[in-house]
Structure formats: structure tokens, C-alpha cells
Short mmCIF file of C-alpha atoms and ligand atoms in Angstrom, two decimals:
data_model
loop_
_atom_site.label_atom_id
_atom_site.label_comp_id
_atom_site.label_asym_id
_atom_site.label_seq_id
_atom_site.Cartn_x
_atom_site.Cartn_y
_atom_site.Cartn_z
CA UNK A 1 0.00 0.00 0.00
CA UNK A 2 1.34 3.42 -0.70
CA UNK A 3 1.39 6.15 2.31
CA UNK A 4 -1.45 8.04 0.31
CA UNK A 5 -1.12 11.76 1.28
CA UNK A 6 1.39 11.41 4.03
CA UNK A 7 4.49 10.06 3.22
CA UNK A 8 6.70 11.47 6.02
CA UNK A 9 10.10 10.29 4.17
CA UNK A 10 9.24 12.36 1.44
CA UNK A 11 7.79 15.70 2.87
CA UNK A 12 10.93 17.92 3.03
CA UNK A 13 9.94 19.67 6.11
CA UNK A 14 10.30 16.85 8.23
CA UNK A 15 11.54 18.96 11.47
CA UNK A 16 8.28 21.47 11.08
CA UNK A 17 5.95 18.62 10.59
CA UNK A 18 7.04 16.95 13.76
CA UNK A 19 6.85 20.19 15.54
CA UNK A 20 3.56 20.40 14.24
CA UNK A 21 2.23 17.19 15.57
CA UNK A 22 4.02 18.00 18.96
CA UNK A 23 2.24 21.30 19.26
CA UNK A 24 -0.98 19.19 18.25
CA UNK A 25 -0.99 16.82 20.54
CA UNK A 26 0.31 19.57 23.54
CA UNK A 27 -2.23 21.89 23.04
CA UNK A 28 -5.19 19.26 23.43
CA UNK A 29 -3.97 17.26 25.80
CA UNK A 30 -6.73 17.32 28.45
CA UNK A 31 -9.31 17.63 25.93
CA UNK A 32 -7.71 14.38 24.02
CA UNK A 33 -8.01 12.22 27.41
CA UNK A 34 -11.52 13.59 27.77
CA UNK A 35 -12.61 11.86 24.39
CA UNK A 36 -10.55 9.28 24.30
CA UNK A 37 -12.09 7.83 27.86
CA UNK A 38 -15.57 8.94 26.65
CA UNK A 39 -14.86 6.72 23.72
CA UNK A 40 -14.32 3.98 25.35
CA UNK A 41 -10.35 3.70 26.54
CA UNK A 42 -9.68 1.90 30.03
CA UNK A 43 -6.81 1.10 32.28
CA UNK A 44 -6.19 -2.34 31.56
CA UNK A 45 -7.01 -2.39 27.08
CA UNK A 46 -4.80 -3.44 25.03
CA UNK A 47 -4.97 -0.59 22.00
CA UNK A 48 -3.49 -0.24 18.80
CA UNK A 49 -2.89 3.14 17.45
CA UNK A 50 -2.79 3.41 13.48
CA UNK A 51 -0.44 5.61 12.28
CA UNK A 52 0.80 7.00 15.37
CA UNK A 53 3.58 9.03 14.19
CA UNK A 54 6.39 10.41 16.32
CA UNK A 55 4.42 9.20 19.22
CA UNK A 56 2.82 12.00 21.11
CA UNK A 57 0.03 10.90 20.72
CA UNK A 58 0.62 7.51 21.82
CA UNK A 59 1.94 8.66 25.31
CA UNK A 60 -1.23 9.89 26.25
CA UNK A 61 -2.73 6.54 25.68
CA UNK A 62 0.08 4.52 27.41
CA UNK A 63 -1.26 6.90 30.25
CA UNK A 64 -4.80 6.15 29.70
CA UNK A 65 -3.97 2.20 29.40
CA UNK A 66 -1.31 1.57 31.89
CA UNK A 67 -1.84 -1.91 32.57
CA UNK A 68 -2.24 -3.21 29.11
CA UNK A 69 -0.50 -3.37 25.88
CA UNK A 70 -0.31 -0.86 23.13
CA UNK A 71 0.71 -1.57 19.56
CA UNK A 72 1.91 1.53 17.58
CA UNK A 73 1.43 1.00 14.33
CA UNK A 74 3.54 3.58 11.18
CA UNK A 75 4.66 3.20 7.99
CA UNK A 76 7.17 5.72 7.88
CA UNK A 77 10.35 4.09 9.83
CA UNK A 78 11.67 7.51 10.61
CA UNK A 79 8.66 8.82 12.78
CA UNK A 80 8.57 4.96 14.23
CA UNK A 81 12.20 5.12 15.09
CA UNK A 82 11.13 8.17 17.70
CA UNK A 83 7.96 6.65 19.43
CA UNK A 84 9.90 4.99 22.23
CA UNK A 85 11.20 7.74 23.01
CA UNK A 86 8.24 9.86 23.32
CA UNK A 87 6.27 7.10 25.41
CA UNK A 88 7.55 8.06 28.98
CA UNK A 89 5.76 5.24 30.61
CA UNK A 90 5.54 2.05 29.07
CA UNK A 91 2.45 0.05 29.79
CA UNK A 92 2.76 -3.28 31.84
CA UNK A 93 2.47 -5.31 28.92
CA UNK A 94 4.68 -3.72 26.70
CA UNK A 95 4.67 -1.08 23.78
CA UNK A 96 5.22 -2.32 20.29
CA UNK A 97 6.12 -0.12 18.10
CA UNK A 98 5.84 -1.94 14.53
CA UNK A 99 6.32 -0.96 10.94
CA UNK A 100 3.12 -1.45 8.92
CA UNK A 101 0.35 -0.08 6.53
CA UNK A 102 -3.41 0.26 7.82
CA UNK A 103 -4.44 -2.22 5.45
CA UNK A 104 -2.52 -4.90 6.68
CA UNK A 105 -2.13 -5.27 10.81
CA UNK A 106 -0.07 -7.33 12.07
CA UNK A 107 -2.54 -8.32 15.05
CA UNK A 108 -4.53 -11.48 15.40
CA UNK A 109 -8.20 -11.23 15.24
CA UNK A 110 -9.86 -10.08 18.25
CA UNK A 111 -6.87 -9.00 19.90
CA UNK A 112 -7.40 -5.52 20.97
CA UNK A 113 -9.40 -4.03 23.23
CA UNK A 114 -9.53 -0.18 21.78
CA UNK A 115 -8.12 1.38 18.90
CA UNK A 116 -7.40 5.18 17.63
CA UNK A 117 -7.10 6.59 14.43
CA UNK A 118 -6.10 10.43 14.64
CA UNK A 119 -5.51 12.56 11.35
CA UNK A 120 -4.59 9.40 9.70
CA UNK A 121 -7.67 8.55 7.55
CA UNK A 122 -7.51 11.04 5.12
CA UNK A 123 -4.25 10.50 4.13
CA UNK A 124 -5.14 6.98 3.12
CA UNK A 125 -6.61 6.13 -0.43
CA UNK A 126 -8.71 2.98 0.67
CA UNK A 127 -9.64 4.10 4.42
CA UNK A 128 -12.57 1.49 4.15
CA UNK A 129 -10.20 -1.37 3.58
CA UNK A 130 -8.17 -0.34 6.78
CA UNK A 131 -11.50 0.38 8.73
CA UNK A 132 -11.99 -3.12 8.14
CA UNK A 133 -9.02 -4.56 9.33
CA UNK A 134 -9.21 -2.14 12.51
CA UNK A 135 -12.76 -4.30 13.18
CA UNK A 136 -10.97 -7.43 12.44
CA UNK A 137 -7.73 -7.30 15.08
CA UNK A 138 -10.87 -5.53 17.51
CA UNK A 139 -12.56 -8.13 20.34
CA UNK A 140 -16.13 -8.33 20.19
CA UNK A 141 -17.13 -5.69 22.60
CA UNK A 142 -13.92 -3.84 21.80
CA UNK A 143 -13.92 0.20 20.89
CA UNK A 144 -13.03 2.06 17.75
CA UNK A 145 -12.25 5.95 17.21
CA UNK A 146 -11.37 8.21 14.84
CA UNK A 147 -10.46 11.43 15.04
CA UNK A 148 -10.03 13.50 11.27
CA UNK A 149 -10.65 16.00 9.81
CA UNK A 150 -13.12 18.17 7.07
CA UNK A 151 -12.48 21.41 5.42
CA UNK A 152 -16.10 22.10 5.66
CA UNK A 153 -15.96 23.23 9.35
CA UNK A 154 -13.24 25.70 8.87
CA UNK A 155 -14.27 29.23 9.28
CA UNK A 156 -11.91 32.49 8.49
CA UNK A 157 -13.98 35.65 8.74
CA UNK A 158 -13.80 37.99 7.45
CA UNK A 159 -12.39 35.51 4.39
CA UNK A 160 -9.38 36.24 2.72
CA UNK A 161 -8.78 34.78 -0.96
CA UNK A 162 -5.34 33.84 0.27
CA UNK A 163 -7.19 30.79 3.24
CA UNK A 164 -9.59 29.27 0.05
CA UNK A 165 -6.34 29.26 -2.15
CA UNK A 166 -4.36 27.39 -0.25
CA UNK A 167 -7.59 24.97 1.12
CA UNK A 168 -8.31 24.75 -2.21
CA UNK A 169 -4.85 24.09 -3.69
CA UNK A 170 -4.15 21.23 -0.98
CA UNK A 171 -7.67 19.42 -1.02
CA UNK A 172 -6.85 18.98 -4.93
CA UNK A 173 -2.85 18.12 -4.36
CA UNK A 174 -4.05 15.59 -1.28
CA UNK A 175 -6.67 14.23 -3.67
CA UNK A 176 -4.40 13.40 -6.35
CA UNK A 177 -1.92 11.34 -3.70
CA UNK A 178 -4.84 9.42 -2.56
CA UNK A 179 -6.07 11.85 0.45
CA UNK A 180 -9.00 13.50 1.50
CA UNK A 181 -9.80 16.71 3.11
CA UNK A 182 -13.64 15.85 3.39
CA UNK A 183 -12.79 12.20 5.09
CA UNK A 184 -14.79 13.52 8.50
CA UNK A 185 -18.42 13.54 7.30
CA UNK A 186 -17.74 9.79 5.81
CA UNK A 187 -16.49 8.21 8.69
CA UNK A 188 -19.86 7.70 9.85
CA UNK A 189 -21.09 5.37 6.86
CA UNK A 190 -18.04 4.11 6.35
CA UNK A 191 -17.81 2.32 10.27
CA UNK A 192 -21.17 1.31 9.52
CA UNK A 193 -20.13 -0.64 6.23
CA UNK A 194 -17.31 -2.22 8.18
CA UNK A 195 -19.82 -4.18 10.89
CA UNK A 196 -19.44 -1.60 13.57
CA UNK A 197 -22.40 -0.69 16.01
CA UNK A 198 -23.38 1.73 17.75
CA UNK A 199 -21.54 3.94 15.45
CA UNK A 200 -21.68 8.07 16.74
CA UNK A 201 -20.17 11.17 15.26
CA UNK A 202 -19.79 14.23 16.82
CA UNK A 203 -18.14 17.50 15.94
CA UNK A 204 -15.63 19.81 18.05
CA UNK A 205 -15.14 23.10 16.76
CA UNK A 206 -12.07 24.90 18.50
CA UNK A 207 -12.01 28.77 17.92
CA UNK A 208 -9.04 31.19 18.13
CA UNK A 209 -10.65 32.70 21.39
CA UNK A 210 -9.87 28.94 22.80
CA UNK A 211 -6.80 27.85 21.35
CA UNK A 212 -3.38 30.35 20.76
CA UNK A 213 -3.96 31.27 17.38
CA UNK A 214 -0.16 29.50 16.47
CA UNK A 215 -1.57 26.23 17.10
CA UNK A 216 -5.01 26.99 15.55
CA UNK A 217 -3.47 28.01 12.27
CA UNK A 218 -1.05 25.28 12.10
CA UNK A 219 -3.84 22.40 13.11
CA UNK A 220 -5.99 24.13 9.65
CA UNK A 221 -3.04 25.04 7.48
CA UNK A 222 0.39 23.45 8.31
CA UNK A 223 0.19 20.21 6.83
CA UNK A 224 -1.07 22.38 3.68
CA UNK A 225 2.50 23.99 3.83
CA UNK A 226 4.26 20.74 2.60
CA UNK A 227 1.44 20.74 -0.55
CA UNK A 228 1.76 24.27 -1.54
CA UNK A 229 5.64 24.61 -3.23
CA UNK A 230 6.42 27.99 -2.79
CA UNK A 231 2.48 29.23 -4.18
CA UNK A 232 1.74 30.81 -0.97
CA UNK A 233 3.42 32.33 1.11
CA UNK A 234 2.62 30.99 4.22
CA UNK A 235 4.35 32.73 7.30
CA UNK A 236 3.09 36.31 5.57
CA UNK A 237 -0.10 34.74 5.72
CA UNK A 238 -0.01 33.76 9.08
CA UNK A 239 1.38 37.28 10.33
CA UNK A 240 -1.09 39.05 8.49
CA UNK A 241 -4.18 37.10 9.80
CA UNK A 242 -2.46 36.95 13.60
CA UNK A 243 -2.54 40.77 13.60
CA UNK A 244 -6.04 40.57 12.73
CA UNK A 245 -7.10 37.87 15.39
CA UNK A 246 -4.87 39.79 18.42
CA UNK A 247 -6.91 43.09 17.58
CA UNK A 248 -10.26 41.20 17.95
CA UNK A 249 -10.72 41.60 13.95
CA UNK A 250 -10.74 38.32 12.82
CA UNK A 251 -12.21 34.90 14.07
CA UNK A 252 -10.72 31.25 12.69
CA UNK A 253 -12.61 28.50 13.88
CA UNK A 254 -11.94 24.83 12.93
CA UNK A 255 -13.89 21.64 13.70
CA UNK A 256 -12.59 17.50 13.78
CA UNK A 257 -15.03 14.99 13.37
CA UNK A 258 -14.66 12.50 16.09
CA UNK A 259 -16.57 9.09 15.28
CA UNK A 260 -16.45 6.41 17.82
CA UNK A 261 -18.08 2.58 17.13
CA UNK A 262 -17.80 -1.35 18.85
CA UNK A 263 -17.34 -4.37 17.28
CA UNK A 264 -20.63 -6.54 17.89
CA UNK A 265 -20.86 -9.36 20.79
CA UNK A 266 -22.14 -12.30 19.05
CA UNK A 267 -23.53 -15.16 20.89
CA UNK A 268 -23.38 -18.61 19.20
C1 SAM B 1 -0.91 13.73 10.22
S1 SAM B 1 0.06 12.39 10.76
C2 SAM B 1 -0.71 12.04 12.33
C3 SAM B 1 0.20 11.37 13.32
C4 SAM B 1 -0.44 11.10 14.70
N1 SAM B 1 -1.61 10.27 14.56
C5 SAM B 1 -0.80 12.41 15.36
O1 SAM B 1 -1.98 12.80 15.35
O2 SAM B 1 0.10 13.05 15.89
C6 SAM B 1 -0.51 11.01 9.77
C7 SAM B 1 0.20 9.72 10.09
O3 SAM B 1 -0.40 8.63 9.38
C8 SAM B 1 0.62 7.78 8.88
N2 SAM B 1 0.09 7.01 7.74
C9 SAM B 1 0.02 7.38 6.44
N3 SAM B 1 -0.48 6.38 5.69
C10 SAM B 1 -0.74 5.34 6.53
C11 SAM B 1 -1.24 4.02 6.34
N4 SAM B 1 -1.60 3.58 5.14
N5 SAM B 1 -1.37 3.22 7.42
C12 SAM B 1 -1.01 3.67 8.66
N6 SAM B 1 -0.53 4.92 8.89
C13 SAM B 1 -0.38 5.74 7.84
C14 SAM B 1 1.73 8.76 8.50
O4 SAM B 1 2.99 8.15 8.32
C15 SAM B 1 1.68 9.73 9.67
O5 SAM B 1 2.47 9.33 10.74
#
């Protein structure tokens, strides 16, 4: 399988993308643990984490999930190579970090208690294949969520042509690798198709009144940067519209799908 729309080894901005996901996963911390328990996460799960990067992400889980085992799964063997690092505390029954595509876990069936999916789906060009496999390695009873993305709940206002440029250049440049920028609203039918139940979506909208507008901007528009060559320019951009949001001028808002769903208990 190719890495779609993400394909860290060949981004060229490797050290801004990781601060990027850093920032990310910083800046939502509390609000990540929130979700993550209300979808389903608890102490003693064994989770799997697709495409979990650097691992930021997957050190708040190894907190959430102390006593079980967590698999981190990543294509790219450079962001891999970092994730034991960034797990401070290992969980009882080990971390795993392992080299692998979406499509094709290297878990058992029903081995895995809970799994996470965070701004990986839209980078992937058959997302329903890996949804499937996600409900395969999954125990009946176990817990699915995804976290991703859709350029429909972003919100500059007052617009400026320069925002739908580069949303518009980068939906069309992700599209072409295999991505997509409208992934969030599908999620929905898509867990459904795979056999999961109980399947709910809901949206959180963060606005720059919430968030430091740094972390706002690059959570909308960073990833963009490594789509863009040189069209845009990016950090005038980002001045520009940060004078405009400190004087109370100018709101950005941006919203994540978050779709959580279980794999059905059948009795025989
Ligand atoms: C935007 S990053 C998100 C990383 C991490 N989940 C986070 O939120 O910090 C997308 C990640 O998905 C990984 N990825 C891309 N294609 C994948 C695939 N087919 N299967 C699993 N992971 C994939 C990328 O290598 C990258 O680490």
C-alpha cells in the first residue's frame, strides 16, 4: 500500500511537521483524554494506534492504558524510530512499536481491546479497507475511534482569498496522492459498512478565542505547507491574519469529526 497523502520520508519539512504534531498533541492534551475515555479507553485495554507518528500521541494513551498493551502502528520508519522515546511510561504489557500499513495489521483477530485513528484517515486512499481490518484485530465488545478531519468546518472571517487558495490548492494536491480533506463527514457510513455498532459522530469546533492562534493556524493550514511549493506564502499569511485575530478583527474556527463505534458481541 502506498502512504497516500502522508508520506513522512518524502515531505521535506520533516523537522516542522514533527513540531507540528508536537504542538498538536500539547495543546489538546486534556481535551484528548476527555474523548478518548468517553470513547471507550480503560486502564487495563490493550490498543493499537494506526499511524501514530512520532508518538505523542501515543503517550497519552500509554497513560490512559497503563496496565495493558499498546501496539503503535507507522509506515514511515523515521517517525517509528522516535515513538519509544516519546512514550515516557511504558504500559505493563509492553509497547510495540511496529512498521506497517493500515491495510494490513499485524494483530490477530480479536486481539485488541480499543483502537485510535487520529488525522490518519484522510491521508489513506482505501480508508474502508483499513477500517476493516481495525474491526478485524478488535474483540467483540472492543472500541473504535477516529479522530479526522473536514475542510467544511473551517471558518476564516472575514475571508481572505489567500485561506480558500491554499484549502483549495491542498484538497486537490491531497486528492491526487490518494487523500482527503472531506474524510470527517464519511467516517460515519463508512464504520457502519465495516460491521461496527453503535456507530456516533460528533463534531468539536475549536475557535481562536480557545486555542493560541499559532496552534489553531497550524492544526488548519500546516500540513497544507508541505502541498503548496512555494504558491503561498505561508508565514506572511499567518502574520497578516495573527494581527487581525490579536486586535479582535478576525475569528478562525476549525472543527474535527470524532466518530467512535464497537465491534458486535455475538452469541453462538
Ligand atoms: C498527520 S500524521 C498524524 C500522526 C499522529 N496520529 C498524530 O496525530 O500526531 C498522519 C500519520 O499517518 C501515517 N500514515 C500514512 N499512511 C498510513 C497508512 N496507510 N497506514 C497507517 N498509517 C499511515 C503517516 O505516516 C503519519 O504518521
Amino acid at each position: 500500500m502506498s502512504t497516500g497523502s502522508y508520506n513522512f520520508e518524502t515531505m521535506g519539512n520533516a523537522e516542522f511537521q514533527t513540531e507540528r504534531l508536537s504542538q498538536q498533541a500539547r495543546a489538546v492534551r486534556g481535551l484528548e483524554a476527555g474523548i478518548l475515555r468517553s470513547a471507550g479507553i480503560q486502564t487495563g485495554h490493550d490498543v493499537l494506534e494506526l499511524g501514530c507518528g512520532p508518538g505523542f500521541v501515543t503517550d497519552l494513551l500509554a497513560e490512559l492504558a497503563p496496565q495493558g498493551s499498546l501496539y503503535a502502528i507507522e509506515p514511515s520508519p523515521t517517525l517509528l524510530a522516535q515513538v519509544e522515546n516519546n512514550v515516557r511510561h511504558k504500559p505493563a504489557r509492553g509497547l510495540f512499536p511496529i512498521q506497517a500499513y493500515g491495510d494490513h495489521l499485524p494483530n490477530p483477530d480479536n486481539s485488541i481491546d480499543f483502537s485510535y485513528a487520529r488525522f490518519v484517515l484522510q491521508h489513506i486512499p482505501q480508508p474502508d479497507t483499513v477500517i476493516s481490518e481495525i474491526h478485524r484485530v478488535l474483540r467483540p465488545g472492543g472500541h473504535f475511534c477516529a479522530v479526522d478531519s473536514d475542510d467544511g468546518l473551517v471558518v476564516f472571517f472575514p475571508e481572505d482569498t489567500r485561506v480558500n487558495q491554499v484549502l483549495q490548492t491542498a484538497q486537490s494536491a491531497q486528492l491526487e496522492k490518494g487523500g482527503d480533506r472531506f474524510i470527517g463527514r464519511k467516517l460515519q457510513n463508512m464504520m457502519t459498512k465495516a460491521g461496527f455498532i453503535n456507530v456516533k459522530s460528533r463534531v468539536l469546533a475549536l475557535t481562536s478565542s480557545e486555542l493560541p492562534f499559532e496552534v489553531l493556524f497550524n492544526i488548519l493550514l500546516g500540513y497544507k505547507a508541505s502541498l503548496l511549493k512555494d504558491t503561498i506564502d505561508l508565514n506572511k499569511l499567518f502574520q497578516d491574519i495573527s494581527e487581525q485575530v490579536t486586535s479582535g478583527h478576525q475569528l478562525v474556527a476549525g472543527g474535527v469529526f470524532i466518530v467512535t463505534g464497537e465491534k458486535e458481541i455475538t452469541h453462538n
